[in-house]
Structure formats: structure tokens, C-alpha cells
Short mmCIF file of C-alpha atoms and ligand atoms in Angstrom, two decimals:
data_model
loop_
_atom_site.label_atom_id
_atom_site.label_comp_id
_atom_site.label_asym_id
_atom_site.label_seq_id
_atom_site.Cartn_x
_atom_site.Cartn_y
_atom_site.Cartn_z
CA MET A 1 25.07 -26.17 -280.75
CA THR A 2 26.54 -22.84 -281.82
CA ALA A 3 24.69 -20.42 -284.07
CA SER A 4 24.69 -16.75 -284.85
CA THR A 5 22.14 -13.99 -285.36
CA GLN A 6 22.02 -10.22 -285.32
CA VAL A 7 19.89 -9.62 -282.22
CA GLY A 8 19.29 -12.10 -279.40
CA ILE A 9 16.05 -11.26 -277.59
CA VAL A 10 15.28 -12.64 -274.12
CA GLY A 11 11.53 -12.75 -273.38
CA ALA A 12 8.42 -13.18 -275.54
CA GLY A 13 6.27 -10.61 -273.79
CA PRO A 14 4.99 -7.62 -275.75
CA ALA A 15 8.43 -5.93 -275.67
CA GLY A 16 10.48 -8.85 -277.00
CA LEU A 17 7.95 -9.90 -279.65
CA LEU A 18 7.37 -6.38 -280.94
CA LEU A 19 11.13 -5.74 -281.10
CA SER A 20 11.60 -8.88 -283.20
CA HIS A 21 8.78 -7.73 -285.52
CA LEU A 22 10.16 -4.17 -285.90
CA LEU A 23 13.70 -5.44 -286.55
CA ALA A 24 12.36 -7.75 -289.27
CA LEU A 25 10.70 -4.74 -290.93
CA ARG A 26 14.19 -3.17 -291.05
CA GLY A 27 15.75 -6.36 -292.44
CA ILE A 28 17.44 -7.43 -289.19
CA ASP A 29 17.40 -11.07 -287.99
CA SER A 30 16.67 -12.02 -284.41
CA ILE A 31 15.95 -14.98 -282.17
CA VAL A 32 13.47 -14.78 -279.27
CA VAL A 33 13.89 -17.14 -276.29
CA GLU A 34 11.10 -17.48 -273.72
CA ASN A 35 10.95 -19.69 -270.67
CA ARG A 36 7.15 -20.09 -270.64
CA SER A 37 4.95 -21.96 -273.14
CA ARG A 38 3.22 -20.22 -276.04
CA ALA A 39 -0.19 -20.97 -274.45
CA TYR A 40 0.90 -19.39 -271.16
CA CYS A 41 2.17 -16.21 -272.88
CA GLU A 42 -1.05 -15.90 -274.86
CA ALA A 43 -3.31 -16.33 -271.82
CA ARG A 44 -1.49 -14.18 -269.22
CA GLN A 45 -4.07 -11.55 -268.13
CA ARG A 46 -2.54 -8.14 -267.74
CA ALA A 47 -2.88 -4.78 -269.43
CA GLY A 48 -5.76 -3.59 -271.50
CA LEU A 49 -5.44 0.10 -272.25
CA LEU A 50 -3.39 1.58 -275.11
CA GLU A 51 -2.33 5.18 -275.56
CA ALA A 52 -3.21 6.81 -278.88
CA GLY A 53 0.45 6.58 -279.99
CA THR A 54 0.57 2.85 -279.24
CA THR A 55 -2.50 2.14 -281.38
CA GLU A 56 -1.00 4.22 -284.19
CA LEU A 57 2.23 2.27 -283.88
CA LEU A 58 0.36 -1.04 -284.23
CA ARG A 59 -1.34 0.37 -287.35
CA ALA A 60 1.97 1.56 -288.84
CA VAL A 61 3.56 -1.88 -288.46
CA GLY A 62 0.68 -3.97 -289.81
CA LEU A 63 -0.60 -5.39 -286.52
CA SER A 64 -3.94 -3.62 -286.20
CA ASP A 65 -6.54 -5.63 -288.15
CA ARG A 66 -8.19 -7.23 -285.12
CA MET A 67 -7.64 -4.16 -282.91
CA ASP A 68 -9.35 -1.94 -285.50
CA ALA A 69 -12.28 -4.36 -285.75
CA GLU A 70 -12.70 -5.23 -282.06
CA GLY A 71 -10.84 -2.63 -279.93
CA LEU A 72 -12.96 -0.13 -277.96
CA GLU A 73 -12.04 3.52 -278.39
CA HIS A 74 -12.55 5.80 -275.39
CA GLY A 75 -12.46 9.58 -275.44
CA GLY A 76 -12.43 10.06 -271.65
CA ILE A 77 -12.80 8.57 -268.17
CA TYR A 78 -14.92 9.08 -265.08
CA LEU A 79 -13.32 10.12 -261.79
CA GLN A 80 -15.46 9.33 -258.76
CA PHE A 81 -15.07 10.50 -255.14
CA ALA A 82 -17.27 11.62 -252.23
CA GLY A 83 -20.32 10.10 -253.95
CA GLU A 84 -19.91 12.23 -257.11
CA ARG A 85 -18.98 11.01 -260.60
CA HIS A 86 -17.25 13.45 -262.98
CA HIS A 87 -16.45 12.94 -266.66
CA LEU A 88 -13.12 14.08 -268.14
CA ASP A 89 -13.37 14.56 -271.90
CA PHE A 90 -9.90 13.80 -273.28
CA LYS A 91 -10.78 14.64 -276.88
CA ASP A 92 -11.87 18.11 -275.86
CA LEU A 93 -8.96 18.62 -273.44
CA THR A 94 -6.17 17.38 -275.71
CA GLY A 95 -7.36 18.43 -279.16
CA GLY A 96 -8.66 15.01 -280.18
CA ARG A 97 -6.54 12.34 -278.44
CA TRP A 98 -8.06 9.09 -277.21
CA VAL A 99 -7.20 5.67 -275.73
CA THR A 100 -8.15 2.15 -276.84
CA ILE A 101 -9.18 -0.89 -274.82
CA TRP A 102 -7.40 -3.78 -276.50
CA ALA A 103 -6.04 -6.56 -274.31
CA GLN A 104 -2.35 -7.41 -274.02
CA THR A 105 -3.31 -11.08 -274.55
CA GLU A 106 -4.61 -10.20 -278.03
CA ILE A 107 -1.52 -8.14 -278.92
CA VAL A 108 0.70 -11.04 -277.86
CA LYS A 109 -1.38 -13.55 -279.88
CA ASP A 110 -1.14 -11.37 -283.01
CA LEU A 111 2.61 -10.82 -282.53
CA ILE A 112 3.35 -14.53 -282.06
CA ALA A 113 1.25 -15.41 -285.11
CA ALA A 114 2.99 -12.73 -287.21
CA ARG A 115 6.50 -13.78 -286.13
CA LEU A 116 5.85 -17.48 -286.75
CA ALA A 117 4.19 -16.78 -290.12
CA ALA A 118 7.31 -14.84 -291.13
CA GLY A 119 9.47 -17.86 -290.25
CA ALA A 120 11.09 -16.19 -287.23
CA GLN A 121 12.84 -18.26 -284.58
CA VAL A 122 10.79 -18.03 -281.38
CA GLU A 123 11.82 -20.67 -278.83
CA PHE A 124 9.29 -21.32 -276.08
CA GLU A 125 9.86 -23.33 -272.88
CA VAL A 126 13.60 -22.70 -272.76
CA SER A 127 15.58 -22.97 -269.52
CA GLY A 128 18.97 -21.87 -268.22
CA THR A 129 19.02 -18.58 -270.16
CA GLU A 130 22.37 -16.75 -269.81
CA VAL A 131 23.98 -13.74 -271.46
CA ALA A 132 27.78 -13.46 -271.51
CA ASP A 133 30.74 -11.69 -273.16
CA LEU A 134 28.81 -8.44 -272.83
CA ASP A 135 31.91 -6.28 -273.20
CA GLN A 136 32.83 -7.90 -276.52
CA ASP A 137 31.59 -6.98 -280.01
CA ARG A 138 29.63 -10.23 -280.28
CA PRO A 139 28.03 -11.16 -276.95
CA LEU A 140 26.68 -14.63 -276.29
CA LEU A 141 23.14 -15.85 -275.57
CA ARG A 142 22.90 -19.35 -274.06
CA TYR A 143 19.78 -21.41 -273.43
CA THR A 144 18.50 -24.95 -273.27
CA ASP A 145 15.61 -25.66 -275.63
CA ALA A 146 12.39 -27.54 -274.78
CA ALA A 147 13.96 -30.82 -275.98
CA GLY A 148 16.95 -30.39 -273.63
CA THR A 149 19.61 -29.29 -276.15
CA ARG A 150 21.96 -26.53 -274.98
CA HIS A 151 22.50 -23.68 -277.49
CA GLU A 152 25.00 -20.83 -277.80
CA VAL A 153 24.10 -17.96 -280.11
CA ARG A 154 26.63 -15.27 -281.06
CA CYS A 155 24.78 -11.95 -281.45
CA ASP A 156 25.65 -8.42 -282.57
CA ALA A 157 23.44 -7.16 -279.72
CA ILE A 158 21.23 -8.62 -276.99
CA ALA A 159 17.89 -7.17 -275.87
CA GLY A 160 16.81 -7.95 -272.32
CA CYS A 161 13.00 -7.95 -272.66
CA ASP A 162 12.63 -10.50 -269.87
CA GLY A 163 10.38 -8.61 -267.48
CA PHE A 164 10.95 -7.61 -263.88
CA HIS A 165 12.12 -11.08 -262.73
CA GLY A 166 14.35 -11.74 -265.75
CA ILE A 167 18.10 -12.36 -265.77
CA CYS A 168 19.39 -9.60 -268.06
CA ARG A 169 19.32 -6.65 -265.63
CA ASP A 170 21.33 -8.63 -263.08
CA SER A 171 23.83 -9.68 -265.76
CA MET A 172 25.07 -6.09 -266.04
CA PRO A 173 28.32 -5.40 -264.12
CA PRO A 174 27.78 -4.91 -260.39
CA GLY A 175 27.70 -1.24 -259.44
CA LEU A 176 26.63 -0.02 -262.90
CA VAL A 177 22.87 -0.06 -262.39
CA ARG A 178 21.25 2.56 -260.18
CA VAL A 179 17.80 1.67 -258.85
CA ALA A 180 15.17 4.22 -257.77
CA GLU A 181 12.04 2.65 -256.30
CA ARG A 182 8.95 3.13 -254.18
CA GLY A 183 6.67 0.52 -252.59
CA TYR A 184 2.96 0.93 -251.85
CA PRO A 185 1.12 -0.55 -248.83
CA TYR A 186 -1.63 -2.09 -250.98
CA SER A 187 -2.22 -4.42 -253.95
CA TRP A 188 -4.82 -4.78 -256.69
CA LEU A 189 -7.27 -7.66 -256.86
CA GLY A 190 -8.26 -7.93 -260.54
CA ILE A 191 -11.15 -9.95 -261.99
CA LEU A 192 -12.43 -10.81 -265.44
CA ALA A 193 -16.20 -11.38 -265.52
CA THR A 194 -18.57 -12.51 -268.24
CA VAL A 195 -20.97 -9.59 -268.01
CA PRO A 196 -21.39 -6.56 -270.29
CA PRO A 197 -19.66 -3.46 -268.86
CA SER A 198 -22.02 -1.37 -266.71
CA THR A 199 -20.39 1.84 -268.00
CA ASP A 200 -19.51 3.54 -271.29
CA GLU A 201 -16.14 4.91 -270.01
CA LEU A 202 -13.71 3.58 -267.37
CA ILE A 203 -14.56 4.58 -263.78
CA TYR A 204 -11.72 5.38 -261.34
CA SER A 205 -13.26 5.58 -257.87
CA ARG A 206 -11.70 6.82 -254.64
CA HIS A 207 -13.79 5.46 -251.75
CA GLU A 208 -13.14 5.42 -247.99
CA ASN A 209 -12.87 1.61 -248.23
CA GLY A 210 -10.22 1.92 -250.95
CA PHE A 211 -9.82 2.39 -254.70
CA ALA A 212 -11.92 0.58 -257.33
CA LEU A 213 -11.68 0.60 -261.13
CA HIS A 214 -14.29 -0.52 -263.64
CA THR A 215 -12.73 -1.26 -267.02
CA MET A 216 -13.61 -3.74 -269.75
CA ARG A 217 -12.28 -6.07 -272.42
CA THR A 218 -15.15 -6.50 -274.89
CA PRO A 219 -18.86 -5.59 -275.04
CA GLN A 220 -19.47 -8.92 -273.23
CA VAL A 221 -16.56 -9.00 -270.76
CA SER A 222 -15.85 -6.64 -267.85
CA ARG A 223 -12.57 -6.20 -265.99
CA LEU A 224 -12.65 -4.74 -262.49
CA TYR A 225 -10.04 -4.01 -259.85
CA LEU A 226 -10.19 -3.46 -256.07
CA GLN A 227 -7.53 -2.03 -253.78
CA VAL A 228 -6.76 -4.71 -251.15
CA PRO A 229 -4.08 -4.81 -248.41
CA ALA A 230 -0.53 -5.64 -249.53
CA TYR A 231 0.15 -9.40 -249.27
CA GLU A 232 -3.61 -10.12 -249.15
CA ASP A 233 -4.59 -13.78 -249.65
CA ILE A 234 -6.98 -14.34 -252.57
CA GLU A 235 -8.71 -17.02 -250.46
CA ASN A 236 -10.15 -14.17 -248.38
CA TRP A 237 -12.08 -12.96 -251.43
CA PRO A 238 -14.89 -15.31 -252.48
CA ASP A 239 -16.82 -14.03 -255.51
CA ASP A 240 -19.77 -12.71 -253.47
CA ARG A 241 -17.48 -10.60 -251.33
CA ILE A 242 -15.75 -9.15 -254.45
CA TRP A 243 -19.06 -8.10 -256.03
CA ALA A 244 -20.39 -6.66 -252.76
CA GLU A 245 -17.23 -4.58 -252.29
CA LEU A 246 -17.21 -3.44 -255.93
CA ARG A 247 -20.85 -2.35 -255.61
CA HIS A 248 -20.06 -0.50 -252.39
CA ARG A 249 -17.11 1.39 -253.89
CA LEU A 250 -18.56 2.06 -257.36
CA GLU A 251 -22.32 2.53 -257.07
CA ILE A 252 -23.91 5.99 -256.91
CA PRO A 253 -27.63 6.83 -256.83
CA GLY A 254 -29.20 5.95 -260.19
CA TRP A 255 -26.32 3.69 -261.34
CA GLU A 256 -26.00 -0.03 -260.63
CA LEU A 257 -23.14 -2.46 -261.21
CA LYS A 258 -24.16 -5.58 -263.15
CA ASP A 259 -22.45 -8.79 -261.99
CA GLY A 260 -21.77 -12.12 -263.68
CA PRO A 261 -19.56 -15.22 -263.52
CA ILE A 262 -15.93 -14.45 -262.56
CA THR A 263 -13.60 -16.33 -264.93
CA GLU A 264 -10.27 -15.13 -263.52
CA LYS A 265 -9.07 -13.47 -260.32
CA ALA A 266 -5.59 -12.56 -259.11
CA ILE A 267 -3.80 -10.18 -256.77
CA SER A 268 -0.87 -8.07 -258.06
CA PRO A 269 1.55 -6.10 -255.90
CA MET A 270 2.20 -2.42 -256.69
CA ARG A 271 5.64 -0.94 -257.11
CA SER A 272 7.50 1.89 -258.83
CA PHE A 273 11.00 0.84 -259.96
CA VAL A 274 13.42 2.40 -262.44
CA ALA A 275 16.86 0.92 -263.26
CA SER A 276 19.33 3.08 -265.13
CA PRO A 277 21.19 3.04 -267.42
CA MET A 278 19.13 0.78 -269.66
CA ARG A 279 22.22 -0.27 -271.57
CA TYR A 280 25.63 -1.80 -271.00
CA GLN A 281 27.75 -2.05 -274.15
CA ARG A 282 25.76 -4.37 -276.46
CA LEU A 283 23.11 -5.38 -273.90
CA PHE A 284 19.97 -3.21 -273.97
CA LEU A 285 17.10 -3.47 -271.44
CA ALA A 286 13.51 -2.71 -272.46
CA GLY A 287 10.08 -2.78 -270.79
CA ASP A 288 9.50 -4.28 -267.34
CA ALA A 289 13.10 -5.56 -267.28
CA ALA A 290 14.14 -1.94 -266.67
CA HIS A 291 11.11 -0.31 -265.05
CA ILE A 292 7.81 -1.06 -263.31
CA VAL A 293 4.96 1.35 -262.58
CA PRO A 294 1.89 0.78 -260.41
CA PRO A 295 -1.01 -0.01 -262.77
CA THR A 296 -3.15 3.08 -262.04
CA GLY A 297 -3.17 4.99 -265.33
CA ALA A 298 -2.12 1.99 -267.45
CA LYS A 299 1.40 2.89 -268.50
CA GLY A 300 3.45 -0.35 -268.27
CA LEU A 301 2.57 -1.93 -271.60
CA ASN A 302 2.72 1.42 -273.40
CA LEU A 303 6.21 2.08 -272.03
CA ALA A 304 7.40 -1.40 -273.00
CA MET A 305 6.24 -0.90 -276.58
CA ALA A 306 7.71 2.61 -276.74
CA ASP A 307 11.12 1.39 -275.48
CA VAL A 308 11.44 -1.22 -278.21
CA THR A 309 10.33 1.21 -280.91
CA VAL A 310 13.21 3.50 -279.97
CA LEU A 311 15.51 0.49 -279.59
CA ALA A 312 14.64 -0.95 -283.01
CA GLU A 313 15.66 2.31 -284.69
CA ALA A 314 18.84 2.48 -282.59
CA LEU A 315 19.82 -1.11 -283.49
CA THR A 316 19.07 -0.42 -287.16
CA SER A 317 21.47 2.54 -287.14
CA LEU A 318 24.09 0.51 -285.30
CA LEU A 319 23.87 -2.76 -287.20
CA ARG A 320 22.95 -1.62 -290.71
CA HIS A 321 24.60 1.77 -290.98
CA GLY A 322 27.44 1.51 -288.43
CA ASP A 323 26.15 4.61 -286.63
CA PRO A 324 26.30 4.18 -282.82
CA GLY A 325 24.68 7.58 -282.07
CA PRO A 326 21.06 6.44 -281.50
CA ALA A 327 22.23 3.40 -279.49
CA ASP A 328 24.30 5.71 -277.29
CA ALA A 329 21.22 7.93 -276.82
CA TYR A 330 18.77 5.03 -276.22
CA SER A 331 18.90 4.91 -272.43
CA ASP A 332 18.56 8.66 -271.83
CA ALA A 333 15.83 9.05 -274.47
CA SER A 334 13.79 6.17 -272.99
CA LEU A 335 14.29 7.28 -269.39
CA ARG A 336 12.74 10.67 -270.14
CA ARG A 337 9.50 8.95 -271.16
CA VAL A 338 9.81 6.41 -268.34
CA TRP A 339 10.13 9.09 -265.65
CA ARG A 340 7.14 11.04 -267.01
CA ALA A 341 5.02 7.87 -266.80
CA THR A 342 6.55 6.98 -263.42
CA HIS A 343 5.51 10.33 -262.01
CA PHE A 344 2.03 10.11 -263.56
CA SER A 345 1.40 6.58 -262.25
CA TRP A 346 2.63 7.52 -258.76
CA TRP A 347 0.44 10.64 -258.81
CA MET A 348 -2.72 8.78 -259.94
CA THR A 349 -2.02 6.03 -257.41
CA SER A 350 -1.45 8.47 -254.54
CA MET A 351 -4.57 10.49 -255.42
CA LEU A 352 -6.93 7.51 -255.57
CA HIS A 353 -5.80 4.90 -252.98
CA VAL A 354 -6.52 4.93 -249.29
CA GLU A 355 -3.62 4.55 -246.85
CA PRO A 356 -3.99 1.63 -244.40
CA GLY A 357 -3.92 3.68 -241.14
CA PRO A 358 -5.97 6.76 -240.23
CA ASP A 359 -4.71 9.74 -242.24
CA PRO A 360 -7.26 12.60 -242.22
CA PHE A 361 -4.69 15.05 -243.61
CA GLY A 362 -3.82 12.79 -246.55
CA ALA A 363 -7.51 12.07 -247.23
CA GLU A 364 -8.37 15.78 -247.43
CA LEU A 365 -5.43 16.42 -249.76
CA GLN A 366 -6.68 13.66 -252.07
CA LEU A 367 -10.21 15.04 -252.12
CA SER A 368 -8.95 18.56 -252.74
CA GLN A 369 -6.78 17.30 -255.62
CA LEU A 370 -9.71 15.37 -257.11
CA ARG A 371 -11.97 18.44 -256.88
CA TYR A 372 -9.23 20.49 -258.55
CA VAL A 373 -8.70 17.99 -261.39
CA THR A 374 -12.44 17.84 -262.07
CA SER A 375 -13.03 21.60 -261.94
CA SER A 376 -9.92 23.27 -263.40
CA ARG A 377 -9.41 22.87 -267.14
CA ALA A 378 -5.65 23.27 -266.65
CA ALA A 379 -5.51 20.45 -264.08
CA ALA A 380 -7.80 18.20 -266.17
CA THR A 381 -5.60 18.80 -269.22
CA THR A 382 -2.53 17.70 -267.25
CA LEU A 383 -4.23 14.40 -266.46
CA ALA A 384 -5.58 13.98 -270.00
CA GLU A 385 -2.31 14.63 -271.84
CA ASN A 386 -0.41 12.21 -269.61
CA TYR A 387 -3.13 9.55 -269.74
CA THR A 388 -3.31 9.60 -273.54
CA GLY A 389 0.53 9.62 -273.78
CA TYR A 390 2.76 12.65 -273.30
CA TYR A 391 5.68 11.38 -275.40
CA PRO A 392 4.01 9.41 -278.21
CA VAL A 393 6.20 7.05 -280.23
CA HIS A 394 6.65 7.33 -283.98
CA TRP A 395 7.46 4.71 -286.60
CA SER A 396 7.87 5.53 -290.23
P1 FAD B 401 6.62 -9.13 -269.70
O1 FAD B 401 5.24 -9.05 -270.24
O2 FAD B 401 6.79 -9.45 -268.24
O3 FAD B 401 7.40 -10.22 -270.56
C1 FAD B 401 8.67 -10.71 -270.19
C2 FAD B 401 8.81 -12.13 -270.72
O4 FAD B 401 10.11 -12.62 -270.42
C3 FAD B 401 7.83 -13.08 -270.05
O5 FAD B 401 7.11 -13.79 -271.03
C4 FAD B 401 8.73 -14.00 -269.22
O6 FAD B 401 8.20 -15.30 -269.10
C5 FAD B 401 10.02 -13.96 -270.01
N1 FAD B 401 11.21 -14.30 -269.24
C6 FAD B 401 11.53 -13.94 -267.97
N2 FAD B 401 12.71 -14.43 -267.61
C7 FAD B 401 13.17 -15.14 -268.68
C8 FAD B 401 14.35 -15.90 -268.90
N3 FAD B 401 15.30 -16.02 -267.95
N4 FAD B 401 14.51 -16.50 -270.10
C9 FAD B 401 13.56 -16.38 -271.07
N5 FAD B 401 12.42 -15.67 -270.90
C10 FAD B 401 12.23 -15.06 -269.72
N6 FAD B 401 0.21 -1.77 -268.64
C11 FAD B 401 -0.46 -0.91 -269.45
O7 FAD B 401 0.17 -0.22 -270.26
N7 FAD B 401 -1.83 -0.77 -269.43
C12 FAD B 401 -2.58 -1.48 -268.54
O8 FAD B 401 -3.81 -1.38 -268.57
C13 FAD B 401 -1.90 -2.36 -267.61
N8 FAD B 401 -2.60 -3.09 -266.72
C14 FAD B 401 -1.93 -4.01 -265.95
C15 FAD B 401 -2.67 -4.77 -265.08
C16 FAD B 401 -2.03 -5.73 -264.30
C17 FAD B 401 -2.86 -6.55 -263.34
C18 FAD B 401 -0.62 -5.95 -264.42
C19 FAD B 401 0.09 -7.01 -263.59
C20 FAD B 401 0.13 -5.19 -265.31
C21 FAD B 401 -0.52 -4.22 -266.07
N9 FAD B 401 0.19 -3.45 -266.97
C22 FAD B 401 -0.48 -2.51 -267.73
C23 FAD B 401 1.64 -3.64 -267.15
C24 FAD B 401 2.00 -4.49 -268.38
O9 FAD B 401 1.27 -5.69 -268.38
C25 FAD B 401 3.52 -4.78 -268.40
O10 FAD B 401 4.20 -3.56 -268.27
C26 FAD B 401 3.96 -5.48 -269.70
O11 FAD B 401 3.62 -6.85 -269.66
C27 FAD B 401 5.48 -5.38 -269.91
O12 FAD B 401 5.88 -6.12 -271.04
P2 FAD B 401 7.33 -6.75 -271.14
O13 FAD B 401 7.37 -7.45 -272.45
O14 FAD B 401 8.35 -5.72 -270.82
O15 FAD B 401 7.41 -7.79 -269.94
C1 DHB B 402 -6.79 -1.16 -267.18
C2 DHB B 402 -5.81 -1.23 -266.22
C3 DHB B 402 -5.39 -0.06 -265.62
O1 DHB B 402 -4.43 -0.09 -264.70
C4 DHB B 402 -5.94 1.16 -265.96
O2 DHB B 402 -5.53 2.28 -265.33
C5 DHB B 402 -6.90 1.22 -266.93
C6 DHB B 402 -7.31 0.05 -267.55
C7 DHB B 402 -7.26 -2.41 -267.83
O3 DHB B 402 -6.79 -3.50 -267.44
O4 DHB B 402 -8.15 -2.32 -268.71
#
């Protein structure tokens, strides 16, 4: 079956779905193909923290009703080390900026509902996705739908929003893409628990046993993370052991961690990875398809949504006004924001995680850096302006 559209989008994660929504606001048609089911995409537990600019973007494009009613605004964080807990007040440090706890699952649910209500073509459970003819004016997107029918769609442009393990990055000509990456010798074990958060603001704790983070999803649901060895087996972490280790790494005199039933637990590897350029001819990469950051500091989702905001404007100029300038600038403009977030995530990760072997020198540097960030207004401001989003996106 052969069809045609303006933009073929691979991947129904936050990047692909938001791009389809933004293009529709500019009068541009798209198709989204996704190899997982709708239920799987809506339930995949991942990010939860939005920069101020990302929440404003969702407001500007009509996707904020539930976030405004149920999202949790935070004006700072706690940094904990050596048995001390310090508050950083972002609003004071940045002249009023904040972050919002609003889960990626909820953003994806709202985006899917909005796209389907608008009559958009979103194909779940596809297989055999391919992109071809990338050096021609009308590249080709091929896929097999859930019923087994093979499709070919001629597109004016293709957006690779297919995450780190997608096919689009590797479809670029060999030798074009330069990869810069860094691995980390630890992973995160993340849990969701049905228990009210024990804290008003997120707690980032550096402890001799390793990093721990207390975050949340709703007033009834807590999300917590523990640094564990790379390639750790989740079977080694029964619920009692998780709570005991969280208490050990997070509790200070006068403050107790409440526990409750764990409804979800998973281990995620940590990696920094940037592929450039993010474009070849009429194929554009966005989000995790082009770059991955370690989760400390919560940048991945924000970057994915920023990429497609820039890309939607670039495709509008290209496809509606015949102006290739913004499309030509897309990769460099996005990579500036990506590298700022890549540095920030690496810095937060390196400051807060404990190396596997003995490293007294590294440990003292971390503690000195943490004391500096919690005592110098200049250093605290650096953290605060990066955490709340140094290059906010705009949509008018
Ligand atoms: P994805 O969400 O990976 O979506 C890509 C989609 O493409 C997927 O649905 C996939 O199934 C589909 N796909 C792949 N291959 C194909 C194919 N061949 N054909 C069709 N479809 C395909 N970020 C933050 O900003 N804040 C946080 O607090 C935060 N916390 C995190 C916590 C954890 C534990 C993890 C793992 C990540 C976290 N992140 C966070 C990162 C964030 O979740 C990702 O950066 C974000 O999901 C990227 O969105 P995306 O749309 O680019 O990619
Ligand atoms: C969350 C995840 C992060 O990596 C982070 O730095 C802050 C919050 C979260 O899942 O809520």
C-alpha cells in the first residue's frame, strides 16, 4: 500500500507525539509509527521532572489541563551529604524559576488522546520499520501494520524519534555520524511505591554506600532511586532490602522515610551519548535517538521535547514557506542545548555517585564540591539555572 504525507515520524514516545501535535498546530500532516502497543507506551515508567520552559510549552500548545490541576510545583531541592541536608532555593537563586513533577506517562497519555481526537494517524504495534531514499526530495517510510499489511509512505521529511535503540540513527550514511560517549560503572534501581512522599522537595543524597534520590509522582505515590552496581540483577533486591538501603542512605536525625507497597521496580543503566549531526538531508533525529544523558538532574525528557519544538518550527519553514534556513540550523542549535545538559548531567552524576573501588581523593573532591555548591551563592546559582533549564524553549 503506497501513501503520502508531509512528515513521517518514527516513534510514539514524547518526542514523536509532541512533534506530530506541534506540526498539526502549524497545519502540517504527519503519520506516527510505533512498534509497541498504546498500553505499553502509556505505562512505561520513566521521567517525572519538567523544567519551567517545558511546562510553559505544554501550556502554550493546549496540553496542560491535567498538569495544571495535578502537577506538583517545586521551587528547590535538598542536597544531602556527610549527614547534613541543605536546601537550594531555585526561585530565590534564579529570579523565580521552578520545576514541576508531572510524569512522562501522563504526558504521553494526553498526547495520544489529543492526536487521536484530532484524527491523526498513529499506528501502534508496527514491525519492520525502514527509512529509505534519504538523499531524495521525498524519502520513504516503510512499515508493516498490526494486521500484517506492508505500507510505503512518501514523505517530505522524516523525523527519527525512535529512542536510543531505534533504526533511524543507523540509517544515516556510514561515516557521517560522530559519536561522543561516556559510560558509568553503576546503574539506578528505581521504584514506585504507594506511600505519601516523606519530603516536600526532592532529596539528592550522596552517601558512602552510594547515591539515593527521593522524588515523587503524586501526594499518594513516591518514586525513589538507589545507585546499584552496573549490571546488577534485580533479583538481588527484595523489597525489604530496598527500603533498608533507602533508609540508610536518606535518613538523618529527626527525619524518617515512610515505606509502603512497591508497585514497580526496575534497573536502568547510565550513559552519556551524543550523536552529531542530528540531520542528514531530509532525515532529522530528535530526543533519545540522538542523545542520552544519565538521569541525575532529569534532562532527557526535557531535551527530547525541546528538540522537537525547534524541529517543528524548522519543518514549518521548510515545508510551508520553502525556507531551508532553520532546517539547516536545526542540528547545531539543538546540540548547543544538548551539550549544556550533557555537561550538567555528567557533573551532577559525578558529584553524587560513589565509585566502585576505594577512591579517597575522588570522595574528598565530591564533598568539597557539595560544600561549595551549598555555601556559595554563585555555585548554587550555577546548579539552579541549569536544573530549571538554561536554554528554555519557546513556542508562539
Ligand atoms: P522514547 O521515549 O524512548 O521513545 C521512542 C519510541 O520509539 C518508543 O516508544 C519506541 O518503542 C519507539 N521505537 C523504537 N524503535 C522503533 C522502530 N524501529 N519503529 C517504530 N517505533 C520505534 N528525563 C527527564 O527529563 N526527567 C526525568 O526525571 C527523567 N527520569 C528518567 C528516569 C529513568 C529511570 C529513565 C530510564 C529515563 C529518565 N529520563 C528522564 C529520560 C526520558 O525518559 C527520555 O529521555 C525520554 O523518554 C526520551 O523521549 P523520546 O521520545 O526521545 O524517546
Ligand atoms: C526524577 C528523576 C530524576 O532523574 C531526577 O533527577 C529528578 C526526578 C523523577 O523521576 O521524578
